[in-house]
XYZ file of N, CA and C in Angstrom:
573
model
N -23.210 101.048 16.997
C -23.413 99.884 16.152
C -23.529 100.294 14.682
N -24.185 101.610 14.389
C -24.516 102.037 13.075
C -22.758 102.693 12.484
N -22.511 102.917 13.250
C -20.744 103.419 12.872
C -20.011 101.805 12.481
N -20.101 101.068 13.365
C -19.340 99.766 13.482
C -19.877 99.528 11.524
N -20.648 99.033 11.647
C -21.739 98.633 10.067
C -21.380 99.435 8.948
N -21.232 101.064 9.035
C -20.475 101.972 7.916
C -19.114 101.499 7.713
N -18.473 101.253 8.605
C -16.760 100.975 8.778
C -16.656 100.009 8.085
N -17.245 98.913 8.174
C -17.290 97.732 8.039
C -17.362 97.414 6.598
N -18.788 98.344 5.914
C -19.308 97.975 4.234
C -17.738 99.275 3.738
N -17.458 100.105 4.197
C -16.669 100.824 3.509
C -15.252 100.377 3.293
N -14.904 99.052 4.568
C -14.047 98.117 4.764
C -13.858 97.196 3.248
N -15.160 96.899 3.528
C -15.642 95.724 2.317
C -15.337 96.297 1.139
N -16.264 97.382 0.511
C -15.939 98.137 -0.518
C -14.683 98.363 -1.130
N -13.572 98.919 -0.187
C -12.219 99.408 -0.665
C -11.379 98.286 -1.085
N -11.943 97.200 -0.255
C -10.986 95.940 -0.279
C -11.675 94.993 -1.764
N -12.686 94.859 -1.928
C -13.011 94.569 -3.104
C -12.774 95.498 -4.232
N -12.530 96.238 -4.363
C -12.070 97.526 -5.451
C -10.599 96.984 -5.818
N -9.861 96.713 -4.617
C -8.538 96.940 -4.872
C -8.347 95.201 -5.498
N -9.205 94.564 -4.736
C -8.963 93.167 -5.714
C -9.585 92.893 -7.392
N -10.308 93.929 -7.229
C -10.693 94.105 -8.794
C -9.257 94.688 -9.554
N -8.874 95.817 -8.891
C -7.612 96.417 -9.948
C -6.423 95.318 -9.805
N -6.634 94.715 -8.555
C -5.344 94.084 -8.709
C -4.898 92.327 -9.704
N -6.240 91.911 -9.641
C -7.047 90.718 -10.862
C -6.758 91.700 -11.439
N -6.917 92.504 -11.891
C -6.977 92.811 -13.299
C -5.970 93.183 -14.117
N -5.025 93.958 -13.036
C -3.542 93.869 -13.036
C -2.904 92.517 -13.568
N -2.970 91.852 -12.761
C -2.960 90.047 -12.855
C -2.950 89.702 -14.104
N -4.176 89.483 -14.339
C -4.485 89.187 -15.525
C -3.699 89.893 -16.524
N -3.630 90.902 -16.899
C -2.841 91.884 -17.728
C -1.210 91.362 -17.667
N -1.108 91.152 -16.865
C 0.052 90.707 -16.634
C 0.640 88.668 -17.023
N -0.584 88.394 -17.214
C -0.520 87.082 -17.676
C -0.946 86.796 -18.931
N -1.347 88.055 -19.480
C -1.350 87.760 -21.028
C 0.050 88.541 -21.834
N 0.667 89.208 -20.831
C 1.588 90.177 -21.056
C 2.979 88.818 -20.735
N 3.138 88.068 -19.762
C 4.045 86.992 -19.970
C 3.938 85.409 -21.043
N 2.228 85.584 -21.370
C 2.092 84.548 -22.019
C 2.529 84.919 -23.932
N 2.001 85.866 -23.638
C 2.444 86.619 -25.259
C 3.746 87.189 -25.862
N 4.260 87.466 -24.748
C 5.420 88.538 -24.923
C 5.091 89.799 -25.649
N 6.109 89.974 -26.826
C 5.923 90.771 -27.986
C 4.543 90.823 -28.285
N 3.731 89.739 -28.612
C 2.615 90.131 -29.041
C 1.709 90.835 -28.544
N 1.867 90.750 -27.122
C 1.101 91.842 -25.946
C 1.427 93.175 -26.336
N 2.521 93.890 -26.345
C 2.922 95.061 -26.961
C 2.452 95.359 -28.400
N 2.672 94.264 -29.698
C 1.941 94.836 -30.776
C 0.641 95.147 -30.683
N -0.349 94.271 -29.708
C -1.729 94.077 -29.564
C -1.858 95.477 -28.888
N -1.180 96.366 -27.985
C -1.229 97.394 -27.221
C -1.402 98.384 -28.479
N -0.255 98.528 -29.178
C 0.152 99.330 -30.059
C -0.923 99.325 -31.059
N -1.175 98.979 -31.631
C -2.396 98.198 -32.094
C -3.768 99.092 -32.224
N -3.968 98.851 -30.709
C -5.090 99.584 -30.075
C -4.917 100.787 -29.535
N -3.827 102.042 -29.733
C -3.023 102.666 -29.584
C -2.780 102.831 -28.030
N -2.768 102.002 -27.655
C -2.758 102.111 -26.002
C -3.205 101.340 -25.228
N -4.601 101.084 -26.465
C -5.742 100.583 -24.894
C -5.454 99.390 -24.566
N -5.260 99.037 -23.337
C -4.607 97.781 -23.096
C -5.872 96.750 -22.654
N -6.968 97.569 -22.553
C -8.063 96.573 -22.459
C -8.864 96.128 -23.637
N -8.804 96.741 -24.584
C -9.080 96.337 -26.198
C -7.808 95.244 -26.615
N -6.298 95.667 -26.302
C -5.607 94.708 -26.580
C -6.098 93.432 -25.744
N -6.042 93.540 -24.682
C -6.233 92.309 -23.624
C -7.383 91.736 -24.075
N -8.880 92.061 -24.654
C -9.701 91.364 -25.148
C -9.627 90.907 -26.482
N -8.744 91.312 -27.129
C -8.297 91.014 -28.149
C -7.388 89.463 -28.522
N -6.794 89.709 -27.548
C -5.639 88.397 -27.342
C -6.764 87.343 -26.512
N -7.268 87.986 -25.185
C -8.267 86.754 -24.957
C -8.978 86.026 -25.815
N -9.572 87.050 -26.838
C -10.398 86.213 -27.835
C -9.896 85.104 -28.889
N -7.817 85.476 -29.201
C -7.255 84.686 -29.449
C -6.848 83.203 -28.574
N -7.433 83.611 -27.487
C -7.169 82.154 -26.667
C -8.314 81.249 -26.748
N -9.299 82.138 -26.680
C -10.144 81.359 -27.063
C -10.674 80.712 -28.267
N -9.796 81.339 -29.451
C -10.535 80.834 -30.867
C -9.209 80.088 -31.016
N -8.275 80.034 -30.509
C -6.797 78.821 -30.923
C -6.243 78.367 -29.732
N -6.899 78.991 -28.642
C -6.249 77.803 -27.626
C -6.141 76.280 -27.631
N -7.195 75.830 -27.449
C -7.422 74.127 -27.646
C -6.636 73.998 -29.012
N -6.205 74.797 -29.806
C -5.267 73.505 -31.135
C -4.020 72.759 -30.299
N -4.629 71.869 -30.934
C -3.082 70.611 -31.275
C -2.403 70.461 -32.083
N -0.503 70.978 -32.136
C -0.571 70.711 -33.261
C -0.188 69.440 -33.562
N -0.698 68.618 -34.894
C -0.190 67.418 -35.242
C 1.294 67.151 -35.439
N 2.039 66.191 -35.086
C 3.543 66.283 -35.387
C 3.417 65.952 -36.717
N 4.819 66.309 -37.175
C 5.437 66.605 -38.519
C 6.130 64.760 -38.673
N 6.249 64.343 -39.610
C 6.745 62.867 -39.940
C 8.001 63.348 -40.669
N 8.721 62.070 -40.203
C 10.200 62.625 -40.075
C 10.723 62.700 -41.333
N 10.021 62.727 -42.491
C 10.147 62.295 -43.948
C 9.728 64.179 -44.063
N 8.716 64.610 -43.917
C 8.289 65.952 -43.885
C 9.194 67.156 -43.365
N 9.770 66.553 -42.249
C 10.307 67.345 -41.229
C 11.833 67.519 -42.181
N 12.689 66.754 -42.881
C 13.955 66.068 -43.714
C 13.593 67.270 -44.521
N 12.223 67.301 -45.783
C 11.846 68.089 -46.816
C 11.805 69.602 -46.530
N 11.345 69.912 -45.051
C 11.092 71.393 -44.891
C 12.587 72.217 -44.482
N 12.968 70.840 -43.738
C 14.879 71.442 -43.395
C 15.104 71.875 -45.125
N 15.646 70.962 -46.134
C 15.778 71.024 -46.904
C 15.733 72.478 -47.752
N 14.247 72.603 -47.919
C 13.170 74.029 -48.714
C 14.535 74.773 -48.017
N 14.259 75.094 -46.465
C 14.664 76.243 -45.569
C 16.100 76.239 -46.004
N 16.544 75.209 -45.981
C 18.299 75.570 -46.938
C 18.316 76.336 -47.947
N 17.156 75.654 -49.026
C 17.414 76.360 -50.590
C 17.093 77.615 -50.288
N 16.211 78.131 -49.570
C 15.765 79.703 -49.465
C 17.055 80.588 -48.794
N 18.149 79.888 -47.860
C 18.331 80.591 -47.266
C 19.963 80.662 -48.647
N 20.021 79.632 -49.011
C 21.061 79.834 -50.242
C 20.902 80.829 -51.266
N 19.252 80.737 -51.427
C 18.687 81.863 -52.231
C 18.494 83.058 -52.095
N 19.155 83.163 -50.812
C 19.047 85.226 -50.670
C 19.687 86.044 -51.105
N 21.377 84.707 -51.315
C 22.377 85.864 -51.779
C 22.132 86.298 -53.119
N 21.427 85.409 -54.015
C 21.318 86.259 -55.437
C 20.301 86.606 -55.667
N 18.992 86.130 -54.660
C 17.363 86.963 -55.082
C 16.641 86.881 -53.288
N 17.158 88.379 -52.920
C 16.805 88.299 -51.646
C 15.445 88.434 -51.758
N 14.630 89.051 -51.945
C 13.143 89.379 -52.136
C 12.286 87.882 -52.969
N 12.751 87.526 -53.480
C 12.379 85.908 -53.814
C 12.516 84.981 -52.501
N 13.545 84.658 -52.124
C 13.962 84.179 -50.656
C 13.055 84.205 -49.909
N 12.846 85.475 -49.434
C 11.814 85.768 -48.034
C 10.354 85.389 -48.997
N 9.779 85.830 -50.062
C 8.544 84.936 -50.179
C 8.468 83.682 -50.322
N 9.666 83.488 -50.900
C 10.156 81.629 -50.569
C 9.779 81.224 -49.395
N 10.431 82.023 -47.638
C 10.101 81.439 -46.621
C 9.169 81.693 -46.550
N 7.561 82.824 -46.381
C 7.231 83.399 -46.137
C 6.067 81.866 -46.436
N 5.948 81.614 -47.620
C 4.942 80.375 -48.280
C 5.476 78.813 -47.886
N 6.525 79.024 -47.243
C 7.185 77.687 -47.041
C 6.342 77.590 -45.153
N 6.586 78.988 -44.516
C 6.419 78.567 -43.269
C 5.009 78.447 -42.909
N 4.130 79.294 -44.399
C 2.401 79.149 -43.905
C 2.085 77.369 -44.421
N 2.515 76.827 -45.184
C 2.382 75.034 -45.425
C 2.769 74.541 -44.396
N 4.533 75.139 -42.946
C 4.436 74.002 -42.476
C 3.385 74.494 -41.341
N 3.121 75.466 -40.559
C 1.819 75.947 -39.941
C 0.767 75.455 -40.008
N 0.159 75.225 -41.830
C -0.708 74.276 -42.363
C -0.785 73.014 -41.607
N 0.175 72.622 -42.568
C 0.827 70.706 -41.952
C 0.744 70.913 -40.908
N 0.917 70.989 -39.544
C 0.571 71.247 -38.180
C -0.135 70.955 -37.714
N -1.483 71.899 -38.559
C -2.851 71.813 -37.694
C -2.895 73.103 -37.634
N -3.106 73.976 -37.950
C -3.327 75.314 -38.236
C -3.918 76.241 -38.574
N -4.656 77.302 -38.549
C -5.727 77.505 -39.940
C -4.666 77.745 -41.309
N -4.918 77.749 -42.062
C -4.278 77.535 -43.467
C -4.134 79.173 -44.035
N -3.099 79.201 -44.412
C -2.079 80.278 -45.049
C -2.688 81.450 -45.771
N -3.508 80.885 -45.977
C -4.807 81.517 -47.277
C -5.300 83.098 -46.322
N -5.272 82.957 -45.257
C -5.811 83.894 -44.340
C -4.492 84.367 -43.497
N -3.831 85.149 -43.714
C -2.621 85.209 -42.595
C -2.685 85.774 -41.498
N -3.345 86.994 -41.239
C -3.801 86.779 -40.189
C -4.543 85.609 -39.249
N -5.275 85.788 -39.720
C -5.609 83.856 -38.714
C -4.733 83.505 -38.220
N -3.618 82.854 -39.281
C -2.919 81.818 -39.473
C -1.581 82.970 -38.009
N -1.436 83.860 -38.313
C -0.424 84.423 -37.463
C -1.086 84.694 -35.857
N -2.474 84.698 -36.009
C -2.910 84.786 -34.547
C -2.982 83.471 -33.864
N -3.464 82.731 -34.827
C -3.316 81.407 -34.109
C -1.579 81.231 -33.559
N -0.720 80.917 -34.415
C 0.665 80.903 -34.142
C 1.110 81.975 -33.082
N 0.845 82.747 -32.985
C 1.271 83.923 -31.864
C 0.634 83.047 -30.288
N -0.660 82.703 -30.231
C -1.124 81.789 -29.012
C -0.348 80.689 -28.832
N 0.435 79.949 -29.548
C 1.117 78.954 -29.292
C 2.573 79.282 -29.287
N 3.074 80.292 -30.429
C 4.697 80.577 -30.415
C 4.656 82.023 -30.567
N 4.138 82.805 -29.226
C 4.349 83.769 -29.321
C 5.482 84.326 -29.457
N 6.598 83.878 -29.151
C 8.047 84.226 -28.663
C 8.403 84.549 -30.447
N 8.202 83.853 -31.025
C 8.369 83.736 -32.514
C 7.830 84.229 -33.698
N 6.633 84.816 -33.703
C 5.600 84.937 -34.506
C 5.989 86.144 -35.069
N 6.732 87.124 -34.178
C 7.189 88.121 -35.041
C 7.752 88.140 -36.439
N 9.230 87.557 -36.379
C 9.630 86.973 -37.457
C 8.844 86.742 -38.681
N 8.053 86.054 -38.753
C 7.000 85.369 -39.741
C 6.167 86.508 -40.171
N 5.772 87.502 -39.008
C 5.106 88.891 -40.023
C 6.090 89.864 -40.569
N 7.091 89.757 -39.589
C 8.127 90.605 -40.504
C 8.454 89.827 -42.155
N 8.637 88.597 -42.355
C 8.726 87.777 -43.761
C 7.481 88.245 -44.676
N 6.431 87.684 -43.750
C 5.253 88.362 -44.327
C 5.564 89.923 -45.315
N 5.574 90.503 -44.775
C 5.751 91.876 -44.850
C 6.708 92.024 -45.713
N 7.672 91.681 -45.635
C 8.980 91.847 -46.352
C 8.558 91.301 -47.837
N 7.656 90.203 -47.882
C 7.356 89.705 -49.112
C 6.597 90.283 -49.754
N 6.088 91.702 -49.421
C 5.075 92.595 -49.630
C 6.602 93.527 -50.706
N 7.533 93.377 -50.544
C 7.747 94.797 -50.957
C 8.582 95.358 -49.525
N 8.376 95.208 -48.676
C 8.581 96.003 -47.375
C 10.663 95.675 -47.137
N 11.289 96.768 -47.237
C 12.183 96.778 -46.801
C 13.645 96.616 -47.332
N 14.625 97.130 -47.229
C 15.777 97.108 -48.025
C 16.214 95.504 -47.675
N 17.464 95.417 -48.393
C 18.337 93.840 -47.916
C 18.955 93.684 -46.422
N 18.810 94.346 -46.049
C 19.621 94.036 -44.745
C 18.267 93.749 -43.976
N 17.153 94.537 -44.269
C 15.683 94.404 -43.394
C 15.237 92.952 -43.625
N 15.197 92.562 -45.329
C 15.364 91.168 -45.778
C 15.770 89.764 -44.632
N 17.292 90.203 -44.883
C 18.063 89.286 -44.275
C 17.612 89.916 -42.207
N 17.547 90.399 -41.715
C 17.076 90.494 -40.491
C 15.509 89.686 -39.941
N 14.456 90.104 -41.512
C 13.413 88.896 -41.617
C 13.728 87.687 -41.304
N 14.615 87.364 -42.510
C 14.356 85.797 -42.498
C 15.196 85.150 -41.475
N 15.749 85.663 -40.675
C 16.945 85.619 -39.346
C 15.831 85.058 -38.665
N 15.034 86.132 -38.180
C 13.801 86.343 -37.376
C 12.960 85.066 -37.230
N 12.636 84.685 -38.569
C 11.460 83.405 -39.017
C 12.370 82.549 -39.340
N 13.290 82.094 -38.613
C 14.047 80.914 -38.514
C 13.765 80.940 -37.375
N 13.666 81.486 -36.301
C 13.205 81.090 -34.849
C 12.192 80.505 -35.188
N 11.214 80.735 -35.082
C 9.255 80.322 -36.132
C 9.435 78.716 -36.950
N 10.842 79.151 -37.740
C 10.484 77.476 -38.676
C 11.201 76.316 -37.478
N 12.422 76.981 -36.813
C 13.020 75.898 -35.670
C 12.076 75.455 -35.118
N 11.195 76.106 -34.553
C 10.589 75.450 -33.563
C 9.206 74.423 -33.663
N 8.374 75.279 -35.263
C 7.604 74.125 -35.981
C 7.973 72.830 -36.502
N 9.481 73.548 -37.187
C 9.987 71.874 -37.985
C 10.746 70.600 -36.705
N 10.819 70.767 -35.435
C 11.205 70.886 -34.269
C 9.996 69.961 -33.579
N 8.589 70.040 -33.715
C 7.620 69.851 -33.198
C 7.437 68.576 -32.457
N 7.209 68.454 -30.986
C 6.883 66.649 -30.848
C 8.366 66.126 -30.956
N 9.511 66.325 -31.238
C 10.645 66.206 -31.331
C 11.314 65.818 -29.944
N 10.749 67.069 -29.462
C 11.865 67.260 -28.129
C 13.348 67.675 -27.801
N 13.447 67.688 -29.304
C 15.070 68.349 -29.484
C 14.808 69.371 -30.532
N 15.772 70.639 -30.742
C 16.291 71.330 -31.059
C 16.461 71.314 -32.611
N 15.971 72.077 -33.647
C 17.057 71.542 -34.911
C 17.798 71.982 -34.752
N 19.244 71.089 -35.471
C 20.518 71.006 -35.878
C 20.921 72.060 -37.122
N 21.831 72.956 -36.916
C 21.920 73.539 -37.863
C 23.477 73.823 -38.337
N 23.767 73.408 -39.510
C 25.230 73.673 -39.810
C 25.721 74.699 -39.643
N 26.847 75.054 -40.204
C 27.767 75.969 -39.846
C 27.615 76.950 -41.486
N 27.502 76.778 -41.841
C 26.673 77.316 -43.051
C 25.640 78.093 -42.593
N 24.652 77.579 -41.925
C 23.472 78.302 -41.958
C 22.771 78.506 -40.547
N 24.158 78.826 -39.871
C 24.132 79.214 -37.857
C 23.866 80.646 -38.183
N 23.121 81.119 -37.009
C 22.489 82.595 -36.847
C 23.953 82.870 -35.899
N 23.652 83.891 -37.017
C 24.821 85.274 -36.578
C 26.016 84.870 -37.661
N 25.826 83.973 -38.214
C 27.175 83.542 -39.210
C 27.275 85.101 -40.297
N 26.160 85.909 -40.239
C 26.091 86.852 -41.372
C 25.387 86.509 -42.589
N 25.373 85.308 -42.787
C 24.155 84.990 -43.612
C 22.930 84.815 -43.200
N 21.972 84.729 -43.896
C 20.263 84.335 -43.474
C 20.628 82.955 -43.430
């Protein structure tokens, strides 16, 4: 009976162990599909540790999960298409103007949203990474680029990038897609 009872808690033991690694696996793995990219910078980040990243990003769910963002009015939504034209017209003769062009254009419409406000970019990019993770890259690469960071082709690969980021804000509550001419289609070779 005293053998049966060892077998049994050592039963228990192994099998709760392995559902701990494997939750936890889990989990790792669901901040790793919910984030994408950002799961990897957050890794990198932490040079590895994937449990500093993983509490890291949790804590982003929890300080921007619940936002809503407010939709954009279709008068707003007309103006930001607009901006995003002139900037992207504006690369060919002042690329480094351009990208801080987008760079301040996309923390207002983030703003307008419902967002934390531009003033803080981090914030403002962690929050956006919890909701458009797929995208958020872009927008630090602009970021960055508006720093100084990067030749013209790195430029124009930015603001490529954070056109995914503005599609999908200026886009918002929509339900459709923006429309984009033939002028200013990704992959045309222009930004």
């Amino acid at each position: 009976m005293t053998t049966l009872v060892i077998i049994l808690a050592v039963v228990v033991v192994v099998a709760a162990g392995l559902f701990l690694v494997l939750g936890r696996r889990n989990g790792g793995h669901g901040l790793r599909r919910r984030f994408g990219p950002e799961y990897d910078r957050a890794v990198a980040r932490h040079d590895g540790d994937t449990k500093a990243a993983e509490h890291e990003l949790n804590e982003r769910l929890k300080r921007h999960g619940s936002l809503d963002e407010r939709p954009l009015a279709p008068e707003a939504r007309k103006e930001y298409l607009a901006r995003w034209a002139r900037v992207q017209d504006r690369f060919v003769d002042s690329p480094q103007q351009a990208v801080a062009d987008a760079d301040t254009l996309l923390a207002e419409l983030a703003r307008e949203l419902g967002f934390p406000d531009g003033k803080d970019f981090d914030e403002q990019s962690d929050a956006l990474s919890v909701h458009h993770a797929q995208h958020v890259h872009g927008y630090r690469r602009v970021h960055a680029a508006k720093h100084g960071e990067g030749d013209t082709e790195q430029l124009r690969t930015a603001l490529v990038e954070a056109r995914g980021l503005f599609d999908v804000l200026v886009s918002n509550g929509t339900g459709r897609p923006v429309r984009r001419d033939k002028h200013h289609a990704e992959g045309s070779g222009t930004a």
